[in-house]
Amino acid sequence: MKGNLLVGQSGGPTAVINNSLVGIIEEAMQHDAIEGIYGMVHAIRGLLDEDLVDLRRETPKTLELLRATPASALGTARYKVTNEDYERILDLLIEYNIRYFFYIGGNDSMDTTHKVANLAASRGYEMHAVGVPKTVDNDLAVTDHCPGFGSAARFVATAIRDTGYDTWAMGESSPIKLMEIMGRNAGWLTAATALAKNEPDDPPHLIYVPERGITMEQVVSDVLNVYDRLGYCVVACSEGMQDPDGHPLGEGSGDVDAFGHVAKGGVVDAVEAAIREASDAKTRHDKPGYLQRSFAALQSHVDREEAYRVGRRAVRAAMEGKTGVMVTLDRAEGPDYRISYGLASLDRIANVEHTLPKAYINDAGNGVTEAFVEYAKPLIGAPLPPYARLSMHPVPKKD
């Protein structure tokens, strides 16, 4: 079936999202049935506004450089598509003879792709709609993990390890460091800070994720116990930390996005205030924010290649006649890390949130298990480069 291809990038960008775009473009160029290769500028809004670009006109050099470029090259948006929008979307897809539709994104983007596929089928318009997974939150269902997570995980592990060395070096001037990590309801990225540890007493000393409710009293007690034992303490705090009753520990901004998601945050401020009330120890905090998802200098080579391959697999799926599906990354059993690229129906994925399993959280609720480390370690690519500590052999004091 000859026709045009349309692709968009939606939601929060990642350090490797453009690899999926390049994978789609380069695979599409191998198929005679695909005529025009168009991109939506700023996601689905680009289609509604008829703001499309011709991706066939991009040079091989540009595509090569895009693979190392963070953020969404086509632009992105957080836009809640209305029922009226969907009717116009399909009308435009028909008008532009779009027979192959690809949307790179997370939960809400998969929902949009699912609805577009269903509407096309209900109106008898033959079109192949395929979702391409992307999210640093790693919370899409069915797939083993999501492109974008591995690079963000590498960033947070590197950042907390480096700030851990800084915190130790500063001594009593600021011995307690808190870092606020992205993750509204899922703690995958916060858990990934554990990949910074080589020894049990390496930072981060404590890790708190949204899936395990915890009291502020326990957090303060945990921190002060580590501080008393080691002389410093570095803590990874998910922005979605909550108490055992499900109430957030941070106040957040109160902002709500187009999908009704309430912005989380302010956790480290709340924890810092509680520690200062209970102790004279000086505290500091870091909020890396969007750096977590856009720091291309710390791209995981595994993440980068997998993001590219899911783009190519999406096009091949469409050429096989598949629609209403998302590409999945399926991990083989065994000690060696091996991934294959499958497909799953979007009705199993759209609006389903995959949170951190209980088996990945320690019994105390302040760290992760070795099972999580083994799961996440291959995703960040090469091990973090080794650091050294002085052996600190004392010089004898003079009498």
mmCIF file of C-alpha atoms in Angstrom:
data_model
loop_
_atom_site.group_PDB
_atom_site.id
_atom_site.type_symbol
_atom_site.label_atom_id
_atom_site.label_comp_id
_atom_site.label_asym_id
_atom_site.label_seq_id
_atom_site.Cartn_x
_atom_site.Cartn_y
_atom_site.Cartn_z
ATOM 1 C CA MET A 1 0.000 0.000 0.000
ATOM 2 C CA LYS A 2 1.629 3.205 -1.172
ATOM 3 C CA GLY A 3 1.241 6.327 0.906
ATOM 4 C CA ASN A 4 2.963 8.850 3.119
ATOM 5 C CA LEU A 5 4.480 8.424 6.578
ATOM 6 C CA LEU A 6 3.953 10.795 9.501
ATOM 7 C CA VAL A 7 5.987 10.822 12.711
ATOM 8 C CA GLY A 8 5.865 12.925 15.884
ATOM 9 C CA GLN A 9 7.715 13.154 19.192
ATOM 10 C CA SER A 10 5.580 13.806 22.249
ATOM 11 C CA GLY A 11 5.910 14.402 25.979
ATOM 12 C CA GLY A 12 9.160 14.924 27.874
ATOM 13 C CA PRO A 13 12.238 14.503 25.648
ATOM 14 C CA THR A 14 15.179 12.235 26.420
ATOM 15 C CA ALA A 15 18.873 12.172 25.602
ATOM 16 C CA VAL A 16 18.286 9.518 22.900
ATOM 17 C CA ILE A 17 14.812 10.238 21.514
ATOM 18 C CA ASN A 18 16.210 11.440 18.192
ATOM 19 C CA ASN A 19 17.694 7.998 17.622
ATOM 20 C CA SER A 20 14.175 6.620 17.299
ATOM 21 C CA LEU A 21 13.333 9.389 14.831
ATOM 22 C CA VAL A 22 16.438 8.640 12.760
ATOM 23 C CA GLY A 23 15.651 4.917 12.884
ATOM 24 C CA ILE A 24 12.173 5.590 11.485
ATOM 25 C CA ILE A 25 13.484 7.864 8.724
ATOM 26 C CA GLU A 26 16.297 5.552 7.640
ATOM 27 C CA GLU A 27 14.132 2.428 7.659
ATOM 28 C CA ALA A 28 11.345 4.229 5.793
ATOM 29 C CA MET A 29 13.768 5.149 3.027
ATOM 30 C CA GLN A 30 14.286 1.438 2.372
ATOM 31 C CA HIS A 31 10.633 0.825 1.426
ATOM 32 C CA ASP A 32 9.188 1.833 -1.934
ATOM 33 C CA ALA A 33 5.653 1.816 -0.542
ATOM 34 C CA ILE A 34 6.502 4.819 1.626
ATOM 35 C CA GLU A 35 6.454 7.981 -0.430
ATOM 36 C CA GLY A 36 6.587 11.173 1.651
ATOM 37 C CA ILE A 37 8.222 11.105 5.086
ATOM 38 C CA TYR A 38 6.707 13.903 7.125
ATOM 39 C CA GLY A 39 7.293 15.147 10.639
ATOM 40 C CA MET A 40 4.820 16.880 12.959
ATOM 41 C CA VAL A 41 6.263 20.047 14.499
ATOM 42 C CA HIS A 42 5.498 20.050 18.237
ATOM 43 C CA ALA A 43 3.802 16.674 18.279
ATOM 44 C CA ILE A 44 0.115 16.260 17.486
ATOM 45 C CA ARG A 45 -0.322 20.032 17.514
ATOM 46 C CA GLY A 46 1.786 20.076 14.367
ATOM 47 C CA LEU A 47 -0.765 17.922 12.587
ATOM 48 C CA LEU A 48 -3.740 19.913 13.852
ATOM 49 C CA ASP A 49 -2.035 23.143 12.737
ATOM 50 C CA GLU A 50 -0.816 21.520 9.499
ATOM 51 C CA ASP A 51 2.725 22.393 10.524
ATOM 52 C CA LEU A 52 4.565 19.514 8.850
ATOM 53 C CA VAL A 53 8.123 19.188 7.582
ATOM 54 C CA ASP A 54 9.648 17.045 4.821
ATOM 55 C CA LEU A 55 12.128 14.696 6.483
ATOM 56 C CA ARG A 56 13.321 13.204 3.199
ATOM 57 C CA ARG A 57 15.170 16.457 2.566
ATOM 58 C CA GLU A 58 17.430 16.078 5.617
ATOM 59 C CA THR A 59 21.027 15.170 4.807
ATOM 60 C CA PRO A 60 22.743 11.972 5.992
ATOM 61 C CA LYS A 61 25.132 14.179 7.977
ATOM 62 C CA THR A 62 22.240 15.802 9.832
ATOM 63 C CA LEU A 63 20.757 12.418 10.661
ATOM 64 C CA GLU A 64 24.124 11.185 11.878
ATOM 65 C CA LEU A 65 24.531 14.192 14.184
ATOM 66 C CA LEU A 66 20.957 13.876 15.443
ATOM 67 C CA ARG A 67 21.879 10.561 17.031
ATOM 68 C CA ALA A 68 24.095 12.443 19.497
ATOM 69 C CA THR A 69 21.654 15.352 19.920
ATOM 70 C CA PRO A 70 19.311 15.480 22.943
ATOM 71 C CA ALA A 71 15.703 16.693 23.141
ATOM 72 C CA SER A 72 13.061 16.356 20.443
ATOM 73 C CA ALA A 73 14.351 17.514 17.062
ATOM 74 C CA LEU A 74 10.772 17.963 15.821
ATOM 75 C CA GLY A 75 9.710 19.743 18.986
ATOM 76 C CA THR A 76 7.280 18.308 21.494
ATOM 77 C CA ALA A 77 4.081 19.203 23.345
ATOM 78 C CA ARG A 78 1.894 18.170 26.246
ATOM 79 C CA TYR A 79 -1.530 18.482 24.655
ATOM 80 C CA LYS A 80 -4.702 16.649 25.649
ATOM 81 C CA VAL A 81 -6.405 15.620 22.429
ATOM 82 C CA THR A 82 -10.192 16.173 22.476
ATOM 83 C CA ASN A 83 -12.834 14.050 20.742
ATOM 84 C CA GLU A 84 -13.295 16.836 18.205
ATOM 85 C CA ASP A 85 -9.545 16.874 17.614
ATOM 86 C CA TYR A 86 -9.539 13.174 16.779
ATOM 87 C CA GLU A 87 -12.077 13.646 14.008
ATOM 88 C CA ARG A 88 -9.993 16.461 12.530
ATOM 89 C CA ILE A 89 -6.819 14.397 12.958
ATOM 90 C CA LEU A 90 -8.241 11.561 10.877
ATOM 91 C CA ASP A 91 -9.559 13.975 8.252
ATOM 92 C CA LEU A 92 -6.071 15.446 7.921
ATOM 93 C CA LEU A 93 -4.433 12.028 7.787
ATOM 94 C CA ILE A 94 -6.745 11.148 4.906
ATOM 95 C CA GLU A 95 -6.132 14.493 3.189
ATOM 96 C CA TYR A 96 -2.349 14.048 3.331
ATOM 97 C CA ASN A 97 -2.626 10.352 2.379
ATOM 98 C CA ILE A 98 -0.910 9.264 5.589
ATOM 99 C CA ARG A 99 -0.872 5.480 5.592
ATOM 100 C CA TYR A 100 1.873 5.059 8.200
ATOM 101 C CA PHE A 101 1.594 6.878 11.534
ATOM 102 C CA PHE A 102 4.274 6.755 14.253
ATOM 103 C CA TYR A 103 4.217 8.463 17.629
ATOM 104 C CA ILE A 104 7.290 8.444 19.869
ATOM 105 C CA GLY A 105 6.311 8.926 23.491
ATOM 106 C CA GLY A 106 5.160 7.629 26.855
ATOM 107 C CA ASN A 107 1.837 6.642 28.419
ATOM 108 C CA ASP A 108 -0.318 9.478 27.098
ATOM 109 C CA SER A 109 1.270 9.264 23.643
ATOM 110 C CA MET A 110 0.468 5.556 23.472
ATOM 111 C CA ASP A 111 -3.136 6.402 24.325
ATOM 112 C CA THR A 112 -3.236 8.904 21.466
ATOM 113 C CA THR A 113 -1.772 6.351 19.045
ATOM 114 C CA HIS A 114 -4.296 3.752 20.203
ATOM 115 C CA LYS A 115 -7.230 6.078 19.620
ATOM 116 C CA VAL A 116 -5.965 7.172 16.196
ATOM 117 C CA ALA A 117 -5.612 3.517 15.140
ATOM 118 C CA ASN A 118 -9.097 2.656 16.379
ATOM 119 C CA LEU A 119 -10.708 5.671 14.736
ATOM 120 C CA ALA A 120 -9.086 4.910 11.399
ATOM 121 C CA ALA A 121 -10.339 1.327 11.604
ATOM 122 C CA SER A 122 -13.867 2.439 12.565
ATOM 123 C CA ARG A 123 -14.052 4.703 9.527
ATOM 124 C CA GLY A 124 -12.611 2.093 7.182
ATOM 125 C CA TYR A 125 -9.417 4.030 6.467
ATOM 126 C CA GLU A 126 -6.491 1.687 5.985
ATOM 127 C CA MET A 127 -3.600 3.061 7.998
ATOM 128 C CA HIS A 128 -0.922 1.518 10.190
ATOM 129 C CA ALA A 129 -0.386 3.296 13.532
ATOM 130 C CA VAL A 130 2.536 2.142 15.679
ATOM 131 C CA GLY A 131 3.698 3.461 19.046
ATOM 132 C CA VAL A 132 7.415 3.937 19.674
ATOM 133 C CA PRO A 133 8.288 3.798 23.407
ATOM 134 C CA LYS A 134 10.135 6.624 25.114
ATOM 135 C CA THR A 135 10.303 7.817 28.712
ATOM 136 C CA VAL A 136 12.964 8.399 31.338
ATOM 137 C CA ASP A 137 10.354 7.309 33.912
ATOM 138 C CA ASN A 138 10.579 3.728 32.572
ATOM 139 C CA ASP A 139 6.915 3.220 33.419
ATOM 140 C CA LEU A 140 5.398 1.807 30.210
ATOM 141 C CA ALA A 141 3.724 -1.577 30.620
ATOM 142 C CA VAL A 142 4.701 -4.833 28.881
ATOM 143 C CA THR A 143 8.142 -3.713 27.666
ATOM 144 C CA ASP A 144 11.177 -4.705 29.777
ATOM 145 C CA HIS A 145 12.330 -1.082 29.815
ATOM 146 C CA CYS A 146 11.950 2.136 27.872
ATOM 147 C CA PRO A 147 14.416 3.952 25.619
ATOM 148 C CA GLY A 148 15.559 7.101 27.410
ATOM 149 C CA PHE A 149 15.710 5.477 30.824
ATOM 150 C CA GLY A 150 19.225 4.072 30.475
ATOM 151 C CA SER A 151 20.800 7.442 29.701
ATOM 152 C CA ALA A 152 18.867 9.225 32.452
ATOM 153 C CA ALA A 153 19.888 6.436 34.835
ATOM 154 C CA ARG A 154 23.517 6.922 33.864
ATOM 155 C CA PHE A 155 23.167 10.645 34.557
ATOM 156 C CA VAL A 156 21.624 10.308 38.021
ATOM 157 C CA ALA A 157 24.129 7.623 39.039
ATOM 158 C CA THR A 158 27.026 9.818 37.883
ATOM 159 C CA ALA A 159 25.582 12.940 39.486
ATOM 160 C CA ILE A 160 24.964 11.403 42.890
ATOM 161 C CA ARG A 161 28.342 9.683 42.923
ATOM 162 C CA ASP A 162 30.114 12.967 42.115
ATOM 163 C CA THR A 163 28.133 15.010 44.611
ATOM 164 C CA GLY A 164 28.846 12.247 47.134
ATOM 165 C CA TYR A 165 32.580 12.812 46.780
ATOM 166 C CA ASP A 166 31.973 16.550 47.092
ATOM 167 C CA THR A 167 29.873 16.067 50.227
ATOM 168 C CA TRP A 168 32.501 13.905 51.907
ATOM 169 C CA ALA A 169 35.221 16.413 51.019
ATOM 170 C CA MET A 170 33.331 19.349 52.551
ATOM 171 C CA GLY A 171 33.301 17.696 55.961
ATOM 172 C CA GLU A 172 31.269 19.409 58.664
ATOM 173 C CA SER A 173 30.500 22.455 56.512
ATOM 174 C CA SER A 174 27.748 20.505 54.686
ATOM 175 C CA PRO A 175 27.748 16.791 55.573
ATOM 176 C CA ILE A 176 24.194 15.936 54.473
ATOM 177 C CA LYS A 177 23.224 16.124 50.792
ATOM 178 C CA LEU A 178 19.749 15.469 49.376
ATOM 179 C CA MET A 179 19.087 15.036 45.644
ATOM 180 C CA GLU A 180 15.584 15.243 44.178
ATOM 181 C CA ILE A 181 15.058 12.817 41.286
ATOM 182 C CA MET A 182 12.276 12.723 38.669
ATOM 183 C CA GLY A 183 9.495 10.180 39.053
ATOM 184 C CA ARG A 184 5.914 11.219 39.772
ATOM 185 C CA ASN A 185 4.585 7.794 40.706
ATOM 186 C CA ALA A 186 7.357 5.427 39.616
ATOM 187 C CA GLY A 187 10.721 5.173 41.323
ATOM 188 C CA TRP A 188 12.790 3.607 38.544
ATOM 189 C CA LEU A 189 15.032 6.629 38.023
ATOM 190 C CA THR A 190 15.569 7.284 41.722
ATOM 191 C CA ALA A 191 16.402 3.608 42.201
ATOM 192 C CA ALA A 192 19.019 3.896 39.451
ATOM 193 C CA THR A 193 21.193 6.054 41.697
ATOM 194 C CA ALA A 194 22.180 2.747 43.344
ATOM 195 C CA LEU A 195 24.313 2.075 40.277
ATOM 196 C CA ALA A 196 26.784 4.628 41.681
ATOM 197 C CA LYS A 197 27.749 2.294 44.518
ATOM 198 C CA ASN A 198 30.846 0.099 44.435
ATOM 199 C CA GLU A 199 30.958 -0.547 48.177
ATOM 200 C CA PRO A 200 28.052 -0.761 50.656
ATOM 201 C CA ASP A 201 28.971 2.550 52.313
ATOM 202 C CA ASP A 202 29.329 4.460 49.038
ATOM 203 C CA PRO A 203 26.727 7.137 48.227
ATOM 204 C CA PRO A 204 23.826 7.127 47.888
ATOM 205 C CA HIS A 205 23.398 5.893 51.429
ATOM 206 C CA LEU A 206 19.601 6.081 51.315
ATOM 207 C CA ILE A 207 17.107 5.816 48.429
ATOM 208 C CA TYR A 208 13.408 6.636 48.740
ATOM 209 C CA VAL A 209 10.881 5.808 46.002
ATOM 210 C CA PRO A 210 7.138 6.593 45.681
ATOM 211 C CA GLU A 211 6.072 2.951 45.705
ATOM 212 C CA ARG A 212 6.963 2.532 49.394
ATOM 213 C CA GLY A 213 5.287 4.981 51.746
ATOM 214 C CA ILE A 214 7.507 6.210 54.538
ATOM 215 C CA THR A 215 7.134 8.613 57.438
ATOM 216 C CA MET A 216 9.185 11.755 57.693
ATOM 217 C CA GLU A 217 10.245 10.574 61.147
ATOM 218 C CA GLN A 218 11.851 7.459 59.659
ATOM 219 C CA VAL A 219 13.587 9.469 56.948
ATOM 220 C CA VAL A 220 15.110 11.803 59.519
ATOM 221 C CA SER A 221 16.124 8.867 61.717
ATOM 222 C CA ASP A 222 17.700 7.034 58.749
ATOM 223 C CA VAL A 223 19.679 10.109 57.709
ATOM 224 C CA LEU A 224 20.984 10.907 61.173
ATOM 225 C CA ASN A 225 21.968 7.282 61.789
ATOM 226 C CA VAL A 226 24.074 7.247 58.625
ATOM 227 C CA TYR A 227 25.542 10.647 59.499
ATOM 228 C CA ASP A 228 26.500 9.484 62.991
ATOM 229 C CA ARG A 229 28.116 6.354 61.589
ATOM 230 C CA LEU A 230 29.966 7.765 58.549
ATOM 231 C CA GLY A 231 30.223 11.489 59.230
ATOM 232 C CA TYR A 232 28.203 12.336 56.128
ATOM 233 C CA CYS A 233 25.075 11.160 54.299
ATOM 234 C CA VAL A 234 23.891 11.387 50.676
ATOM 235 C CA VAL A 235 20.218 10.711 49.940
ATOM 236 C CA ALA A 236 18.306 10.098 46.683
ATOM 237 C CA CYS A 237 14.732 11.362 47.065
ATOM 238 C CA SER A 238 12.079 10.712 44.455
ATOM 239 C CA GLU A 239 9.982 13.788 43.763
ATOM 240 C CA GLY A 240 6.968 11.545 44.399
ATOM 241 C CA MET A 241 7.934 10.429 47.925
ATOM 242 C CA GLN A 242 4.836 9.863 50.033
ATOM 243 C CA ASP A 243 3.846 8.743 53.497
ATOM 244 C CA PRO A 244 2.245 5.338 54.243
ATOM 245 C CA ASP A 245 -1.223 6.854 53.675
ATOM 246 C CA GLY A 246 -0.310 8.080 50.208
ATOM 247 C CA HIS A 247 0.104 11.750 51.055
ATOM 248 C CA PRO A 248 3.026 13.490 49.322
ATOM 249 C CA LEU A 249 5.937 14.519 51.533
ATOM 250 C CA GLY A 250 6.643 17.504 49.297
ATOM 251 C CA GLU A 251 4.202 20.303 48.622
ATOM 252 C CA GLY A 252 4.941 20.575 44.883
ATOM 253 C CA SER A 253 4.068 23.606 42.796
ATOM 254 C CA GLY A 254 0.362 22.849 42.513
ATOM 255 C CA ASP A 255 0.605 23.064 38.714
ATOM 256 C CA VAL A 256 -1.438 20.614 36.657
ATOM 257 C CA ASP A 257 -0.539 19.681 33.075
ATOM 258 C CA ALA A 258 -2.903 19.100 30.156
ATOM 259 C CA PHE A 259 -3.437 15.475 31.197
ATOM 260 C CA GLY A 260 -4.330 16.314 34.796
ATOM 261 C CA HIS A 261 -0.958 15.239 36.211
ATOM 262 C CA VAL A 262 -0.110 17.264 39.306
ATOM 263 C CA ALA A 263 3.466 18.526 39.349
ATOM 264 C CA LYS A 264 5.446 16.921 42.146
ATOM 265 C CA GLY A 265 8.488 18.345 43.873
ATOM 266 C CA GLY A 266 9.592 20.170 46.945
ATOM 267 C CA VAL A 267 10.458 16.891 48.653
ATOM 268 C CA VAL A 268 14.068 17.772 49.444
ATOM 269 C CA ASP A 269 12.958 21.112 50.904
ATOM 270 C CA ALA A 270 10.576 19.319 53.257
ATOM 271 C CA VAL A 271 13.127 16.673 54.239
ATOM 272 C CA GLU A 272 15.811 19.313 54.729
ATOM 273 C CA ALA A 273 13.556 21.318 57.037
ATOM 274 C CA ALA A 274 12.747 18.212 59.100
ATOM 275 C CA ILE A 275 16.438 17.310 59.485
ATOM 276 C CA ARG A 276 17.361 20.836 60.527
ATOM 277 C CA GLU A 277 14.613 20.785 63.125
ATOM 278 C CA ALA A 278 15.991 17.556 64.593
ATOM 279 C CA SER A 279 19.722 18.211 64.281
ATOM 280 C CA ASP A 280 22.385 20.906 64.069
ATOM 281 C CA ALA A 281 23.980 19.168 61.063
ATOM 282 C CA LYS A 282 24.154 21.367 57.979
ATOM 283 C CA THR A 283 22.272 20.161 54.927
ATOM 284 C CA ARG A 284 22.361 20.954 51.219
ATOM 285 C CA HIS A 285 20.231 19.827 48.295
ATOM 286 C CA ASP A 286 20.450 19.454 44.508
ATOM 287 C CA LYS A 287 17.576 19.538 42.025
ATOM 288 C CA PRO A 288 18.992 18.508 38.638
ATOM 289 C CA GLY A 289 15.520 18.806 37.084
ATOM 290 C CA TYR A 290 15.446 18.535 33.301
ATOM 291 C CA LEU A 291 19.190 17.849 33.181
ATOM 292 C CA GLN A 292 18.245 14.274 34.047
ATOM 293 C CA ARG A 293 16.546 13.748 30.715
ATOM 294 C CA SER A 294 18.631 15.962 28.416
ATOM 295 C CA PHE A 295 22.292 15.410 29.291
ATOM 296 C CA ALA A 296 23.493 13.895 26.018
ATOM 297 C CA ALA A 297 27.134 13.816 27.117
ATOM 298 C CA LEU A 298 26.144 10.863 29.322
ATOM 299 C CA GLN A 299 24.198 8.938 26.691
ATOM 300 C CA SER A 300 24.263 5.218 27.360
ATOM 301 C CA HIS A 301 25.492 3.518 24.194
ATOM 302 C CA VAL A 302 23.062 0.669 24.917
ATOM 303 C CA ASP A 303 20.174 3.105 25.276
ATOM 304 C CA ARG A 304 21.169 4.963 22.123
ATOM 305 C CA GLU A 305 21.302 1.835 19.988
ATOM 306 C CA GLU A 306 18.045 0.438 21.384
ATOM 307 C CA ALA A 307 16.237 3.741 20.746
ATOM 308 C CA TYR A 308 17.422 3.605 17.130
ATOM 309 C CA ARG A 309 16.383 -0.010 16.691
ATOM 310 C CA VAL A 310 12.851 0.483 18.064
ATOM 311 C CA GLY A 311 12.375 3.179 15.407
ATOM 312 C CA ARG A 312 13.410 0.821 12.642
ATOM 313 C CA ARG A 313 11.330 -2.024 14.100
ATOM 314 C CA ALA A 314 8.258 0.237 14.177
ATOM 315 C CA VAL A 315 8.487 0.848 10.435
ATOM 316 C CA ARG A 316 8.979 -2.839 9.698
ATOM 317 C CA ALA A 317 5.921 -3.623 11.836
ATOM 318 C CA ALA A 318 3.822 -1.216 9.799
ATOM 319 C CA MET A 319 5.122 -2.730 6.563
ATOM 320 C CA GLU A 320 4.021 -6.122 7.911
ATOM 321 C CA GLY A 321 0.500 -4.720 8.199
ATOM 322 C CA LYS A 322 0.492 -4.228 11.983
ATOM 323 C CA THR A 323 -1.448 -1.391 13.574
ATOM 324 C CA GLY A 324 -2.540 -0.449 17.091
ATOM 325 C CA VAL A 325 0.689 -1.865 18.530
ATOM 326 C CA MET A 326 3.812 -0.620 20.310
ATOM 327 C CA VAL A 327 7.349 -1.898 19.892
ATOM 328 C CA THR A 328 8.568 -3.685 23.019
ATOM 329 C CA LEU A 329 12.030 -4.545 24.286
ATOM 330 C CA ASP A 330 12.037 -8.170 25.415
ATOM 331 C CA ARG A 331 14.919 -9.381 27.593
ATOM 332 C CA ALA A 332 16.120 -12.961 27.227
ATOM 333 C CA GLU A 333 16.577 -15.040 30.344
ATOM 334 C CA GLY A 334 20.092 -15.846 31.443
ATOM 335 C CA PRO A 335 23.177 -14.079 32.753
ATOM 336 C CA ASP A 336 24.009 -12.292 29.492
ATOM 337 C CA TYR A 337 22.069 -9.192 28.496
ATOM 338 C CA ARG A 338 20.224 -9.829 25.221
ATOM 339 C CA ILE A 339 17.248 -7.911 23.838
ATOM 340 C CA SER A 340 14.808 -8.677 21.040
ATOM 341 C CA TYR A 341 12.189 -6.322 19.656
ATOM 342 C CA GLY A 342 8.600 -7.460 19.818
ATOM 343 C CA LEU A 343 5.140 -5.940 19.514
ATOM 344 C CA ALA A 344 2.283 -5.577 21.995
ATOM 345 C CA SER A 345 -1.261 -4.337 21.558
ATOM 346 C CA LEU A 346 -1.719 -0.738 22.671
ATOM 347 C CA ASP A 347 -4.829 -1.659 24.642
ATOM 348 C CA ARG A 348 -2.444 -3.390 27.093
ATOM 349 C CA ILE A 349 -0.236 -0.306 27.371
ATOM 350 C CA ALA A 350 -2.229 2.904 26.974
ATOM 351 C CA ASN A 351 -2.776 4.590 30.361
ATOM 352 C CA VAL A 352 -1.207 1.665 32.249
ATOM 353 C CA GLU A 353 1.596 2.660 34.619
ATOM 354 C CA HIS A 354 4.343 0.156 35.391
ATOM 355 C CA THR A 355 5.809 0.943 38.800
ATOM 356 C CA LEU A 356 8.816 -0.452 40.623
ATOM 357 C CA PRO A 357 8.085 -4.031 41.814
ATOM 358 C CA LYS A 358 8.241 -4.787 45.535
ATOM 359 C CA ALA A 359 11.087 -7.218 44.895
ATOM 360 C CA TYR A 360 13.276 -4.276 43.869
ATOM 361 C CA ILE A 361 12.787 -2.330 47.146
ATOM 362 C CA ASN A 362 14.566 -3.322 50.365
ATOM 363 C CA ASP A 363 12.645 -4.301 53.484
ATOM 364 C CA ALA A 364 13.379 -1.017 55.259
ATOM 365 C CA GLY A 365 12.008 1.026 52.361
ATOM 366 C CA ASN A 366 15.185 3.106 52.170
ATOM 367 C CA GLY A 367 17.109 1.371 49.394
ATOM 368 C CA VAL A 368 16.944 -1.129 46.552
ATOM 369 C CA THR A 369 17.784 -4.795 46.265
ATOM 370 C CA GLU A 370 20.525 -6.513 44.303
ATOM 371 C CA ALA A 371 17.822 -7.757 41.922
ATOM 372 C CA PHE A 372 17.178 -4.169 40.827
ATOM 373 C CA VAL A 373 20.896 -3.501 40.359
ATOM 374 C CA GLU A 374 21.230 -6.562 38.143
ATOM 375 C CA TYR A 375 18.193 -5.451 36.134
ATOM 376 C CA ALA A 376 19.383 -1.879 35.596
ATOM 377 C CA LYS A 377 23.156 -2.290 35.291
ATOM 378 C CA PRO A 378 23.230 -3.284 31.580
ATOM 379 C CA LEU A 379 21.010 -0.361 30.586
ATOM 380 C CA ILE A 380 23.512 2.368 31.429
ATOM 381 C CA GLY A 381 26.117 0.940 29.049
ATOM 382 C CA ALA A 382 29.721 0.823 30.187
ATOM 383 C CA PRO A 383 30.394 0.861 33.943
ATOM 384 C CA LEU A 384 31.015 4.269 35.455
ATOM 385 C CA PRO A 385 34.731 5.127 35.257
ATOM 386 C CA PRO A 386 36.688 4.227 38.389
ATOM 387 C CA TYR A 387 37.489 6.852 41.005
ATOM 388 C CA ALA A 388 40.104 6.719 43.750
ATOM 389 C CA ARG A 389 40.338 7.741 47.372
ATOM 390 C CA LEU A 390 43.584 8.557 49.100
ATOM 391 C CA SER A 391 44.659 5.917 51.584
ATOM 392 C CA MET A 392 45.174 8.760 54.076
ATOM 393 C CA HIS A 393 48.213 7.319 55.841
ATOM 394 C CA PRO A 394 48.707 9.617 58.830
ATOM 395 C CA VAL A 395 51.921 11.476 59.444
ATOM 396 C CA PRO A 396 53.011 10.857 63.053
ATOM 397 C CA LYS A 397 52.363 13.815 65.310
ATOM 398 C CA LYS A 398 55.344 15.504 66.849
ATOM 399 C CA ASP A 399 55.720 15.238 70.580
#
